[in-house]
Amino acid sequence: MCEYYFDGKGKAFRPMLVVLMARACNSHYNNSREVHPSQRSVAVITEMIHTASLVHDDVIDGSDSRRGKKTVNQIWGERKAVLAGDFILSAASVALARIGNTTVISVLSQVIEDLVRGEFLQLGSKENENERFAHYLEKTFKKTASLIANSCKAVSILACPDPTVHEIAYLYGKNIGIAFQLIDDVLDFTSCADQLGKPAAADLRLGLATGPVLFACQQFPELNAMIMRRFGLPGDVERAWQYVTQSDGVGQTTYLAQRYCSEAIREISKLQPSPERDALIQLTETVLTRDK
Ligand code: FPP
Ligand code: MG
């Protein structure tokens, strides 16, 4: 059960980004692009924490497909899926302790707290429209960007003792992480299930108002009531979908993601030039143009 998603078929976006960040920081600090074994471990641990959280997320969301295959809960049931997620997280914790750096342990432990808080934020909703967008961005940071930001920070700590480099790594990860999730929320409206490997329009069906809906709401205030009842009445999901597609919600969310990517580029450009620094810049484009 625990090996099920480690089949080499995921995008491996997080570990790739972490290894690139490790090389970019090593290059910046002492002109060496060699990845330390401890940095490679961070990349592995990052993917493990992510996978553990997905196994639990699919139980919470009652999802039956992910990455084009059945979910763990669908095949083995919820009880075993919860335990499988726990087991992957425990293996990640052991690997983290083995790195033997207390700062790195605390940076990556923060991620686990953020993931859980992010999931709780998603269960709640705000009545006030202004608070709603801030709540959405905070949830987005905690559920998605914290893992990327703090993994980048962890490998930068293992690269060098300079706190300005740690801050650059963290802010690059935070900004590209938020952009990544904004585009994920766009894809829920623009992509099809075949491409995504999971059902499309899933967010509305789960009662979630993401970026495209929140922007659409400014143009179509009728959406407000639907957001408040979490699209719970018959026909709500379909009507909300119509409003979003008639509005510029998708365009505005994409534009916001572009701004976060520009900020990520501004940060990473403070490092010395290296092929990996350029790859991290290039990666922001991939985030914006991906279709799965
Ligand atoms: C995907 O959400 C889920 C996450 C990014 C994190 C979920 C976090 C938890 C369940 C907290 C428990 C954490 C650990 C470490 C075990 P989504 O439903 O928005 O995306 P999806 O469409 O891919 O399912
Ligand atoms: Mg889910």
PDB file of C-alpha atoms and ligand atoms in Angstrom:
ATOM      1  CA  MET A   1       0.000   0.000   0.000  1.00  0.00           C
ATOM      2  CA  CYS A   2       2.808   2.386   0.944  1.00  0.00           C
ATOM      3  CA  GLU A   3       4.761   1.684  -2.252  1.00  0.00           C
ATOM      4  CA  TYR A   4       1.685   2.087  -4.437  1.00  0.00           C
ATOM      5  CA  TYR A   5       2.221   5.741  -5.502  1.00  0.00           C
ATOM      6  CA  PHE A   6       6.029   5.464  -5.696  1.00  0.00           C
ATOM      7  CA  ASP A   7       5.794   3.936  -9.160  1.00  0.00           C
ATOM      8  CA  GLY A   8       7.878   6.583 -10.955  1.00  0.00           C
ATOM      9  CA  LYS A   9       4.809   7.865 -12.798  1.00  0.00           C
ATOM     10  CA  GLY A  10       4.163  11.039 -10.778  1.00  0.00           C
ATOM     11  CA  LYS A  11       5.400  14.428 -12.042  1.00  0.00           C
ATOM     12  CA  ALA A  12       8.048  14.451  -9.271  1.00  0.00           C
ATOM     13  CA  PHE A  13       7.726  18.238  -9.398  1.00  0.00           C
ATOM     14  CA  ARG A  14       8.718  18.726  -5.741  1.00  0.00           C
ATOM     15  CA  PRO A  15      11.858  16.537  -5.613  1.00  0.00           C
ATOM     16  CA  MET A  16      13.035  17.975  -8.935  1.00  0.00           C
ATOM     17  CA  LEU A  17      12.621  21.518  -7.664  1.00  0.00           C
ATOM     18  CA  VAL A  18      14.413  20.669  -4.396  1.00  0.00           C
ATOM     19  CA  VAL A  19      17.412  19.096  -6.175  1.00  0.00           C
ATOM     20  CA  LEU A  20      17.660  22.110  -8.498  1.00  0.00           C
ATOM     21  CA  MET A  21      17.546  24.443  -5.500  1.00  0.00           C
ATOM     22  CA  ALA A  22      20.267  22.412  -3.760  1.00  0.00           C
ATOM     23  CA  ARG A  23      22.550  22.711  -6.808  1.00  0.00           C
ATOM     24  CA  ALA A  24      21.766  26.407  -7.295  1.00  0.00           C
ATOM     25  CA  CYS A  25      22.634  27.162  -3.631  1.00  0.00           C
ATOM     26  CA  ASN A  26      25.783  25.007  -3.699  1.00  0.00           C
ATOM     27  CA  SER A  27      26.896  26.793  -6.889  1.00  0.00           C
ATOM     28  CA  HIS A  28      26.176  30.177  -5.352  1.00  0.00           C
ATOM     29  CA  TYR A  29      28.098  29.443  -2.171  1.00  0.00           C
ATOM     30  CA  ASN A  30      31.202  27.581  -3.326  1.00  0.00           C
ATOM     31  CA  ASN A  31      30.912  27.020  -7.038  1.00  0.00           C
ATOM     32  CA  SER A  32      30.189  23.313  -6.547  1.00  0.00           C
ATOM     33  CA  ARG A  33      27.060  21.856  -8.100  1.00  0.00           C
ATOM     34  CA  GLU A  34      27.448  18.487  -6.379  1.00  0.00           C
ATOM     35  CA  VAL A  35      24.306  17.538  -4.409  1.00  0.00           C
ATOM     36  CA  HIS A  36      25.104  16.455  -0.822  1.00  0.00           C
ATOM     37  CA  PRO A  37      23.530  13.141   0.256  1.00  0.00           C
ATOM     38  CA  SER A  38      21.623  15.047   2.988  1.00  0.00           C
ATOM     39  CA  GLN A  39      20.116  17.356   0.341  1.00  0.00           C
ATOM     40  CA  ARG A  40      19.078  14.357  -1.744  1.00  0.00           C
ATOM     41  CA  SER A  41      17.399  12.977   1.393  1.00  0.00           C
ATOM     42  CA  VAL A  42      15.398  16.215   1.734  1.00  0.00           C
ATOM     43  CA  ALA A  43      14.123  15.735  -1.839  1.00  0.00           C
ATOM     44  CA  VAL A  44      13.026  12.180  -0.976  1.00  0.00           C
ATOM     45  CA  ILE A  45      11.428  13.249   2.321  1.00  0.00           C
ATOM     46  CA  THR A  46       9.553  16.066   0.563  1.00  0.00           C
ATOM     47  CA  GLU A  47       7.963  13.610  -1.861  1.00  0.00           C
ATOM     48  CA  MET A  48       7.145  11.237   1.002  1.00  0.00           C
ATOM     49  CA  ILE A  49       5.415  13.931   3.086  1.00  0.00           C
ATOM     50  CA  HIS A  50       3.504  14.995  -0.031  1.00  0.00           C
ATOM     51  CA  THR A  51       2.436  11.429  -0.836  1.00  0.00           C
ATOM     52  CA  ALA A  52       1.397  10.724   2.771  1.00  0.00           C
ATOM     53  CA  SER A  53      -0.766  13.839   2.728  1.00  0.00           C
ATOM     54  CA  LEU A  54      -2.394  12.772  -0.563  1.00  0.00           C
ATOM     55  CA  VAL A  55      -3.258   9.333   0.804  1.00  0.00           C
ATOM     56  CA  HIS A  56      -5.004  11.036   3.751  1.00  0.00           C
ATOM     57  CA  ASP A  57      -6.533  13.719   1.532  1.00  0.00           C
ATOM     58  CA  ASP A  58      -8.211  11.079  -0.635  1.00  0.00           C
ATOM     59  CA  VAL A  59      -9.836   9.612   2.488  1.00  0.00           C
ATOM     60  CA  ILE A  60     -11.079  13.072   3.564  1.00  0.00           C
ATOM     61  CA  ASP A  61     -12.336  13.899   0.043  1.00  0.00           C
ATOM     62  CA  GLY A  62     -13.677  10.372  -0.573  1.00  0.00           C
ATOM     63  CA  SER A  63     -11.752  10.310  -3.873  1.00  0.00           C
ATOM     64  CA  ASP A  64     -11.579   7.159  -5.938  1.00  0.00           C
ATOM     65  CA  SER A  65      -8.937   8.105  -8.536  1.00  0.00           C
ATOM     66  CA  ARG A  66      -5.553   9.837  -8.544  1.00  0.00           C
ATOM     67  CA  ARG A  67      -2.737   9.910 -11.103  1.00  0.00           C
ATOM     68  CA  GLY A  68      -4.855   7.830 -13.424  1.00  0.00           C
ATOM     69  CA  LYS A  69      -5.273   4.954 -10.985  1.00  0.00           C
ATOM     70  CA  LYS A  70      -7.547   3.928  -8.148  1.00  0.00           C
ATOM     71  CA  THR A  71      -6.783   5.542  -4.796  1.00  0.00           C
ATOM     72  CA  VAL A  72      -5.454   3.575  -1.817  1.00  0.00           C
ATOM     73  CA  ASN A  73      -8.782   4.047   0.012  1.00  0.00           C
ATOM     74  CA  GLN A  74     -10.673   2.771  -3.014  1.00  0.00           C
ATOM     75  CA  ILE A  75      -8.638  -0.440  -3.208  1.00  0.00           C
ATOM     76  CA  TRP A  76      -7.868  -1.237   0.455  1.00  0.00           C
ATOM     77  CA  GLY A  77     -10.489   0.802   2.319  1.00  0.00           C
ATOM     78  CA  GLU A  78     -10.304   3.912   4.481  1.00  0.00           C
ATOM     79  CA  ARG A  79      -8.900   2.384   7.641  1.00  0.00           C
ATOM     80  CA  LYS A  80      -5.874   0.927   5.921  1.00  0.00           C
ATOM     81  CA  ALA A  81      -5.404   4.083   3.843  1.00  0.00           C
ATOM     82  CA  VAL A  82      -5.145   6.181   7.016  1.00  0.00           C
ATOM     83  CA  LEU A  83      -2.547   3.785   8.397  1.00  0.00           C
ATOM     84  CA  ALA A  84      -0.638   3.690   5.092  1.00  0.00           C
ATOM     85  CA  GLY A  85      -0.433   7.522   5.118  1.00  0.00           C
ATOM     86  CA  ASP A  86       0.775   7.374   8.742  1.00  0.00           C
ATOM     87  CA  PHE A  87       3.397   4.803   7.804  1.00  0.00           C
ATOM     88  CA  ILE A  88       4.784   6.869   4.913  1.00  0.00           C
ATOM     89  CA  LEU A  89       4.927   9.899   7.235  1.00  0.00           C
ATOM     90  CA  SER A  90       6.723   7.878   9.911  1.00  0.00           C
ATOM     91  CA  ALA A  91       9.303   6.629   7.391  1.00  0.00           C
ATOM     92  CA  ALA A  92       9.819  10.255   6.303  1.00  0.00           C
ATOM     93  CA  SER A  93      10.308  11.274   9.963  1.00  0.00           C
ATOM     94  CA  VAL A  94      12.959   8.597  10.490  1.00  0.00           C
ATOM     95  CA  ALA A  95      14.788   9.717   7.334  1.00  0.00           C
ATOM     96  CA  LEU A  96      14.565  13.339   8.518  1.00  0.00           C
ATOM     97  CA  ALA A  97      16.036  12.494  11.927  1.00  0.00           C
ATOM     98  CA  ARG A  98      18.863  10.615  10.196  1.00  0.00           C
ATOM     99  CA  ILE A  99      19.999  13.817   8.476  1.00  0.00           C
ATOM    100  CA  GLY A 100      20.938  14.895  12.000  1.00  0.00           C
ATOM    101  CA  ASN A 101      20.439  18.644  11.596  1.00  0.00           C
ATOM    102  CA  THR A 102      18.041  20.072  14.195  1.00  0.00           C
ATOM    103  CA  THR A 103      17.272  23.229  12.158  1.00  0.00           C
ATOM    104  CA  VAL A 104      16.317  21.111   9.144  1.00  0.00           C
ATOM    105  CA  ILE A 105      14.178  18.882  11.398  1.00  0.00           C
ATOM    106  CA  SER A 106      12.306  21.898  12.733  1.00  0.00           C
ATOM    107  CA  VAL A 107      11.878  23.495   9.268  1.00  0.00           C
ATOM    108  CA  LEU A 108      10.358  20.319   7.786  1.00  0.00           C
ATOM    109  CA  SER A 109       8.256  19.546  10.886  1.00  0.00           C
ATOM    110  CA  GLN A 110       6.622  22.952  10.461  1.00  0.00           C
ATOM    111  CA  VAL A 111       5.398  21.703   7.073  1.00  0.00           C
ATOM    112  CA  ILE A 112       3.423  18.888   8.694  1.00  0.00           C
ATOM    113  CA  GLU A 113       1.708  21.349  11.043  1.00  0.00           C
ATOM    114  CA  ASP A 114       0.941  23.651   8.103  1.00  0.00           C
ATOM    115  CA  LEU A 115      -0.521  20.799   6.020  1.00  0.00           C
ATOM    116  CA  VAL A 116      -2.938  19.870   8.783  1.00  0.00           C
ATOM    117  CA  ARG A 117      -3.855  23.511   9.508  1.00  0.00           C
ATOM    118  CA  GLY A 118      -4.349  24.075   5.763  1.00  0.00           C
ATOM    119  CA  GLU A 119      -6.697  21.121   5.559  1.00  0.00           C
ATOM    120  CA  PHE A 120      -8.669  22.495   8.531  1.00  0.00           C
ATOM    121  CA  LEU A 121      -8.828  25.965   6.923  1.00  0.00           C
ATOM    122  CA  GLN A 122     -10.341  24.298   3.863  1.00  0.00           C
ATOM    123  CA  LEU A 123     -13.098  22.777   6.007  1.00  0.00           C
ATOM    124  CA  GLY A 124     -14.160  26.250   7.189  1.00  0.00           C
ATOM    125  CA  SER A 125     -15.515  29.204   5.224  1.00  0.00           C
ATOM    126  CA  LYS A 126     -15.714  32.969   5.665  1.00  0.00           C
ATOM    127  CA  GLU A 127     -18.921  34.957   5.284  1.00  0.00           C
ATOM    128  CA  ASN A 128     -17.172  38.231   4.549  1.00  0.00           C
ATOM    129  CA  GLU A 129     -16.032  38.543   0.917  1.00  0.00           C
ATOM    130  CA  ASN A 130     -12.785  40.369   1.736  1.00  0.00           C
ATOM    131  CA  GLU A 131     -11.812  37.870   4.396  1.00  0.00           C
ATOM    132  CA  ARG A 132     -12.618  35.059   1.967  1.00  0.00           C
ATOM    133  CA  PHE A 133      -9.761  35.782  -0.412  1.00  0.00           C
ATOM    134  CA  ALA A 134      -7.220  36.143   2.417  1.00  0.00           C
ATOM    135  CA  HIS A 135      -8.512  32.859   3.874  1.00  0.00           C
ATOM    136  CA  TYR A 136      -8.091  31.186   0.468  1.00  0.00           C
ATOM    137  CA  LEU A 137      -4.499  32.436   0.109  1.00  0.00           C
ATOM    138  CA  GLU A 138      -3.607  31.370   3.650  1.00  0.00           C
ATOM    139  CA  LYS A 139      -5.066  27.930   2.980  1.00  0.00           C
ATOM    140  CA  THR A 140      -3.131  27.788  -0.294  1.00  0.00           C
ATOM    141  CA  PHE A 141       0.127  28.651   1.439  1.00  0.00           C
ATOM    142  CA  LYS A 142      -0.367  26.084   4.198  1.00  0.00           C
ATOM    143  CA  LYS A 143      -1.647  23.229   2.026  1.00  0.00           C
ATOM    144  CA  THR A 144       0.735  23.598  -0.891  1.00  0.00           C
ATOM    145  CA  ALA A 145       3.386  26.311  -0.683  1.00  0.00           C
ATOM    146  CA  SER A 146       4.734  25.614   2.807  1.00  0.00           C
ATOM    147  CA  LEU A 147       6.088  22.200   1.755  1.00  0.00           C
ATOM    148  CA  ILE A 148       7.867  23.685  -1.262  1.00  0.00           C
ATOM    149  CA  ALA A 149       9.127  26.795   0.588  1.00  0.00           C
ATOM    150  CA  ASN A 150      10.446  24.903   3.581  1.00  0.00           C
ATOM    151  CA  SER A 151      12.046  22.096   1.515  1.00  0.00           C
ATOM    152  CA  CYS A 152      13.874  24.774  -0.485  1.00  0.00           C
ATOM    153  CA  LYS A 153      14.929  26.396   2.786  1.00  0.00           C
ATOM    154  CA  ALA A 154      16.099  23.026   4.175  1.00  0.00           C
ATOM    155  CA  VAL A 155      18.460  22.320   1.242  1.00  0.00           C
ATOM    156  CA  SER A 156      19.761  25.908   1.370  1.00  0.00           C
ATOM    157  CA  ILE A 157      20.586  25.420   5.072  1.00  0.00           C
ATOM    158  CA  LEU A 158      22.498  22.256   4.137  1.00  0.00           C
ATOM    159  CA  ALA A 159      24.296  24.235   1.392  1.00  0.00           C
ATOM    160  CA  CYS A 160      25.597  27.188   3.365  1.00  0.00           C
ATOM    161  CA  PRO A 161      25.313  29.144   6.621  1.00  0.00           C
ATOM    162  CA  ASP A 162      24.199  32.445   5.003  1.00  0.00           C
ATOM    163  CA  PRO A 163      20.668  33.418   6.185  1.00  0.00           C
ATOM    164  CA  THR A 164      20.107  35.661   3.144  1.00  0.00           C
ATOM    165  CA  VAL A 165      20.419  32.562   0.912  1.00  0.00           C
ATOM    166  CA  HIS A 166      17.933  30.678   3.148  1.00  0.00           C
ATOM    167  CA  GLU A 167      15.464  33.550   2.762  1.00  0.00           C
ATOM    168  CA  ILE A 168      15.871  33.608  -1.039  1.00  0.00           C
ATOM    169  CA  ALA A 169      15.277  29.835  -1.226  1.00  0.00           C
ATOM    170  CA  TYR A 170      12.236  30.076   1.055  1.00  0.00           C
ATOM    171  CA  LEU A 171      10.652  32.974  -0.826  1.00  0.00           C
ATOM    172  CA  TYR A 172      11.254  31.366  -4.229  1.00  0.00           C
ATOM    173  CA  GLY A 173       9.538  28.181  -2.947  1.00  0.00           C
ATOM    174  CA  LYS A 174       6.684  30.091  -1.346  1.00  0.00           C
ATOM    175  CA  ASN A 175       5.894  32.108  -4.468  1.00  0.00           C
ATOM    176  CA  ILE A 176       6.187  29.279  -6.992  1.00  0.00           C
ATOM    177  CA  GLY A 177       4.202  27.074  -4.560  1.00  0.00           C
ATOM    178  CA  ILE A 178       1.273  29.502  -4.407  1.00  0.00           C
ATOM    179  CA  ALA A 179       1.383  29.888  -8.207  1.00  0.00           C
ATOM    180  CA  PHE A 180       1.390  26.093  -8.575  1.00  0.00           C
ATOM    181  CA  GLN A 181      -1.803  25.776  -6.512  1.00  0.00           C
ATOM    182  CA  LEU A 182      -3.531  28.696  -8.268  1.00  0.00           C
ATOM    183  CA  ILE A 183      -2.929  26.922 -11.580  1.00  0.00           C
ATOM    184  CA  ASP A 184      -4.133  23.659 -10.042  1.00  0.00           C
ATOM    185  CA  ASP A 185      -7.363  25.460  -9.176  1.00  0.00           C
ATOM    186  CA  VAL A 186      -7.611  26.785 -12.747  1.00  0.00           C
ATOM    187  CA  LEU A 187      -7.038  23.300 -14.198  1.00  0.00           C
ATOM    188  CA  ASP A 188      -9.998  22.032 -12.190  1.00  0.00           C
ATOM    189  CA  PHE A 189     -12.097  24.197 -14.557  1.00  0.00           C
ATOM    190  CA  THR A 190     -10.140  23.986 -17.788  1.00  0.00           C
ATOM    191  CA  SER A 191      -8.745  20.459 -17.956  1.00  0.00           C
ATOM    192  CA  CYS A 192     -10.471  17.125 -18.383  1.00  0.00           C
ATOM    193  CA  ALA A 193     -10.359  14.074 -16.136  1.00  0.00           C
ATOM    194  CA  ASP A 194      -8.216  12.106 -18.589  1.00  0.00           C
ATOM    195  CA  GLN A 195      -5.509  14.737 -18.519  1.00  0.00           C
ATOM    196  CA  LEU A 196      -5.633  15.269 -14.761  1.00  0.00           C
ATOM    197  CA  GLY A 197      -5.756  11.597 -13.785  1.00  0.00           C
ATOM    198  CA  LYS A 198      -8.521  12.597 -11.348  1.00  0.00           C
ATOM    199  CA  PRO A 199     -12.061  13.937 -11.850  1.00  0.00           C
ATOM    200  CA  ALA A 200     -12.403  17.545 -13.099  1.00  0.00           C
ATOM    201  CA  ALA A 201     -14.684  20.112 -11.389  1.00  0.00           C
ATOM    202  CA  ALA A 202     -13.895  18.199  -8.221  1.00  0.00           C
ATOM    203  CA  ASP A 203     -13.474  21.353  -6.122  1.00  0.00           C
ATOM    204  CA  LEU A 204     -17.021  22.634  -6.661  1.00  0.00           C
ATOM    205  CA  ARG A 205     -18.390  19.183  -5.947  1.00  0.00           C
ATOM    206  CA  LEU A 206     -16.435  19.197  -2.673  1.00  0.00           C
ATOM    207  CA  GLY A 207     -18.019  22.560  -1.845  1.00  0.00           C
ATOM    208  CA  LEU A 208     -14.789  24.492  -2.349  1.00  0.00           C
ATOM    209  CA  ALA A 209     -14.652  28.034  -3.719  1.00  0.00           C
ATOM    210  CA  THR A 210     -11.175  28.446  -5.225  1.00  0.00           C
ATOM    211  CA  GLY A 211      -9.598  31.410  -7.068  1.00  0.00           C
ATOM    212  CA  PRO A 212     -11.694  31.247 -10.266  1.00  0.00           C
ATOM    213  CA  VAL A 213     -14.961  31.223  -8.257  1.00  0.00           C
ATOM    214  CA  LEU A 214     -13.853  33.983  -5.892  1.00  0.00           C
ATOM    215  CA  PHE A 215     -12.948  36.228  -8.836  1.00  0.00           C
ATOM    216  CA  ALA A 216     -16.152  35.294 -10.694  1.00  0.00           C
ATOM    217  CA  CYS A 217     -18.115  36.319  -7.609  1.00  0.00           C
ATOM    218  CA  GLN A 218     -17.068  39.960  -8.130  1.00  0.00           C
ATOM    219  CA  GLN A 219     -18.775  39.848 -11.552  1.00  0.00           C
ATOM    220  CA  PHE A 220     -21.687  37.603 -10.541  1.00  0.00           C
ATOM    221  CA  PRO A 221     -22.688  38.299  -6.907  1.00  0.00           C
ATOM    222  CA  GLU A 222     -25.298  35.523  -7.273  1.00  0.00           C
ATOM    223  CA  LEU A 223     -22.406  33.182  -6.536  1.00  0.00           C
ATOM    224  CA  ASN A 224     -22.204  34.467  -2.953  1.00  0.00           C
ATOM    225  CA  ALA A 225     -25.151  32.499  -1.653  1.00  0.00           C
ATOM    226  CA  MET A 226     -23.919  29.357  -3.411  1.00  0.00           C
ATOM    227  CA  ILE A 227     -20.448  29.743  -1.905  1.00  0.00           C
ATOM    228  CA  MET A 228     -21.997  30.123   1.553  1.00  0.00           C
ATOM    229  CA  ARG A 229     -23.958  26.879   1.204  1.00  0.00           C
ATOM    230  CA  ARG A 230     -20.918  25.185  -0.317  1.00  0.00           C
ATOM    231  CA  PHE A 231     -22.763  24.481  -3.599  1.00  0.00           C
ATOM    232  CA  GLY A 232     -25.010  22.143  -1.637  1.00  0.00           C
ATOM    233  CA  LEU A 233     -28.375  22.616  -3.415  1.00  0.00           C
ATOM    234  CA  PRO A 234     -29.230  20.583  -6.511  1.00  0.00           C
ATOM    235  CA  GLY A 235     -27.970  22.410  -9.629  1.00  0.00           C
ATOM    236  CA  ASP A 236     -25.539  24.638  -7.677  1.00  0.00           C
ATOM    237  CA  VAL A 237     -22.409  22.985  -9.063  1.00  0.00           C
ATOM    238  CA  GLU A 238     -23.631  23.323 -12.665  1.00  0.00           C
ATOM    239  CA  ARG A 239     -24.778  26.941 -12.231  1.00  0.00           C
ATOM    240  CA  ALA A 240     -21.571  27.965 -10.466  1.00  0.00           C
ATOM    241  CA  TRP A 241     -19.605  26.324 -13.288  1.00  0.00           C
ATOM    242  CA  GLN A 242     -21.547  28.392 -15.838  1.00  0.00           C
ATOM    243  CA  TYR A 243     -20.891  31.640 -13.979  1.00  0.00           C
ATOM    244  CA  VAL A 244     -17.178  30.883 -13.726  1.00  0.00           C
ATOM    245  CA  THR A 245     -16.847  30.085 -17.416  1.00  0.00           C
ATOM    246  CA  GLN A 246     -18.785  33.255 -18.361  1.00  0.00           C
ATOM    247  CA  SER A 247     -16.595  35.362 -16.086  1.00  0.00           C
ATOM    248  CA  ASP A 248     -12.908  36.217 -16.246  1.00  0.00           C
ATOM    249  CA  GLY A 249     -12.224  34.153 -13.100  1.00  0.00           C
ATOM    250  CA  VAL A 250      -9.868  31.761 -14.856  1.00  0.00           C
ATOM    251  CA  GLY A 251      -7.979  34.644 -16.515  1.00  0.00           C
ATOM    252  CA  GLN A 252      -7.665  36.615 -13.281  1.00  0.00           C
ATOM    253  CA  THR A 253      -6.449  33.568 -11.333  1.00  0.00           C
ATOM    254  CA  THR A 254      -3.865  32.854 -14.043  1.00  0.00           C
ATOM    255  CA  TYR A 255      -2.759  36.490 -13.925  1.00  0.00           C
ATOM    256  CA  LEU A 256      -2.337  36.252 -10.141  1.00  0.00           C
ATOM    257  CA  ALA A 257      -0.253  33.085 -10.607  1.00  0.00           C
ATOM    258  CA  GLN A 258       1.926  34.987 -13.109  1.00  0.00           C
ATOM    259  CA  ARG A 259       2.552  37.677 -10.501  1.00  0.00           C
ATOM    260  CA  TYR A 260       3.633  35.084  -7.929  1.00  0.00           C
ATOM    261  CA  CYS A 261       5.955  33.548 -10.534  1.00  0.00           C
ATOM    262  CA  SER A 262       7.517  36.954 -11.277  1.00  0.00           C
ATOM    263  CA  GLU A 263       8.176  37.360  -7.570  1.00  0.00           C
ATOM    264  CA  ALA A 264       9.777  33.874  -7.463  1.00  0.00           C
ATOM    265  CA  ILE A 265      12.032  34.861 -10.386  1.00  0.00           C
ATOM    266  CA  ARG A 266      12.949  38.144  -8.682  1.00  0.00           C
ATOM    267  CA  GLU A 267      14.077  36.212  -5.593  1.00  0.00           C
ATOM    268  CA  ILE A 268      16.055  33.431  -7.294  1.00  0.00           C
ATOM    269  CA  SER A 269      17.796  35.963  -9.546  1.00  0.00           C
ATOM    270  CA  LYS A 270      19.634  37.198  -6.423  1.00  0.00           C
ATOM    271  CA  LEU A 271      21.747  33.981  -6.508  1.00  0.00           C
ATOM    272  CA  GLN A 272      24.900  33.737  -8.628  1.00  0.00           C
ATOM    273  CA  PRO A 273      24.125  32.517 -12.169  1.00  0.00           C
ATOM    274  CA  SER A 274      24.207  28.743 -12.736  1.00  0.00           C
ATOM    275  CA  PRO A 275      22.419  26.308 -15.062  1.00  0.00           C
ATOM    276  CA  GLU A 276      20.241  25.263 -12.113  1.00  0.00           C
ATOM    277  CA  ARG A 277      19.313  28.836 -11.257  1.00  0.00           C
ATOM    278  CA  ASP A 278      18.199  29.234 -14.876  1.00  0.00           C
ATOM    279  CA  ALA A 279      16.265  25.967 -14.676  1.00  0.00           C
ATOM    280  CA  LEU A 280      14.429  27.282 -11.593  1.00  0.00           C
ATOM    281  CA  ILE A 281      13.506  30.395 -13.559  1.00  0.00           C
ATOM    282  CA  GLN A 282      12.351  28.198 -16.450  1.00  0.00           C
ATOM    283  CA  LEU A 283      10.314  26.073 -14.037  1.00  0.00           C
ATOM    284  CA  THR A 284       8.021  29.014 -13.277  1.00  0.00           C
ATOM    285  CA  GLU A 285       7.006  28.961 -16.963  1.00  0.00           C
ATOM    286  CA  THR A 286       6.287  25.227 -16.752  1.00  0.00           C
ATOM    287  CA  VAL A 287       4.087  25.833 -13.717  1.00  0.00           C
ATOM    288  CA  LEU A 288       2.066  28.423 -15.627  1.00  0.00           C
ATOM    289  CA  THR A 289       1.660  26.411 -18.831  1.00  0.00           C
ATOM    290  CA  ARG A 290       1.198  22.868 -17.491  1.00  0.00           C
ATOM    291  CA  ASP A 291      -1.982  21.002 -18.318  1.00  0.00           C
ATOM    292  CA  LYS A 292      -1.883  18.322 -15.602  1.00  0.00           C
TER     293      LYS A 292
HETATM  294  C1  FPP B   1      -4.408  17.813  -1.886  1.00  0.00           C
HETATM  295  O1  FPP B   1      -5.561  18.569  -1.834  1.00  0.00           O
HETATM  296  C2  FPP B   1      -3.923  17.687  -0.451  1.00  0.00           C
HETATM  297  C3  FPP B   1      -2.882  18.331   0.121  1.00  0.00           C
HETATM  298  C4  FPP B   1      -1.997  19.196  -0.690  1.00  0.00           C
HETATM  299  C5  FPP B   1      -2.532  18.215   1.582  1.00  0.00           C
HETATM  300  C6  FPP B   1      -3.474  17.396   2.456  1.00  0.00           C
HETATM  301  C7  FPP B   1      -3.084  17.399   3.895  1.00  0.00           C
HETATM  302  C8  FPP B   1      -3.604  16.584   4.840  1.00  0.00           C
HETATM  303  C9  FPP B   1      -4.626  15.552   4.517  1.00  0.00           C
HETATM  304  C10 FPP B   1      -3.144  16.716   6.251  1.00  0.00           C
HETATM  305  C11 FPP B   1      -2.427  15.440   6.718  1.00  0.00           C
HETATM  306  C12 FPP B   1      -1.008  15.542   6.403  1.00  0.00           C
HETATM  307  C13 FPP B   1      -0.040  14.566   6.454  1.00  0.00           C
HETATM  308  C14 FPP B   1       1.374  14.967   6.357  1.00  0.00           C
HETATM  309  C15 FPP B   1      -0.300  13.122   6.595  1.00  0.00           C
HETATM  310  P1  FPP B   1      -6.702  18.712  -2.940  1.00  0.00           P
HETATM  311  O2  FPP B   1      -7.867  17.888  -2.528  1.00  0.00           O
HETATM  312  O3  FPP B   1      -6.908  20.167  -3.074  1.00  0.00           O
HETATM  313  O4  FPP B   1      -6.028  18.177  -4.265  1.00  0.00           O
HETATM  314  P2  FPP B   1      -6.390  16.887  -5.116  1.00  0.00           P
HETATM  315  O5  FPP B   1      -7.369  17.363  -6.136  1.00  0.00           O
HETATM  316  O6  FPP B   1      -5.082  16.462  -5.751  1.00  0.00           O
HETATM  317  O7  FPP B   1      -6.955  15.864  -4.204  1.00  0.00           O
HETATM  318 MG    MG B   2      -8.381  15.911  -2.761  1.00  0.00          MG
END
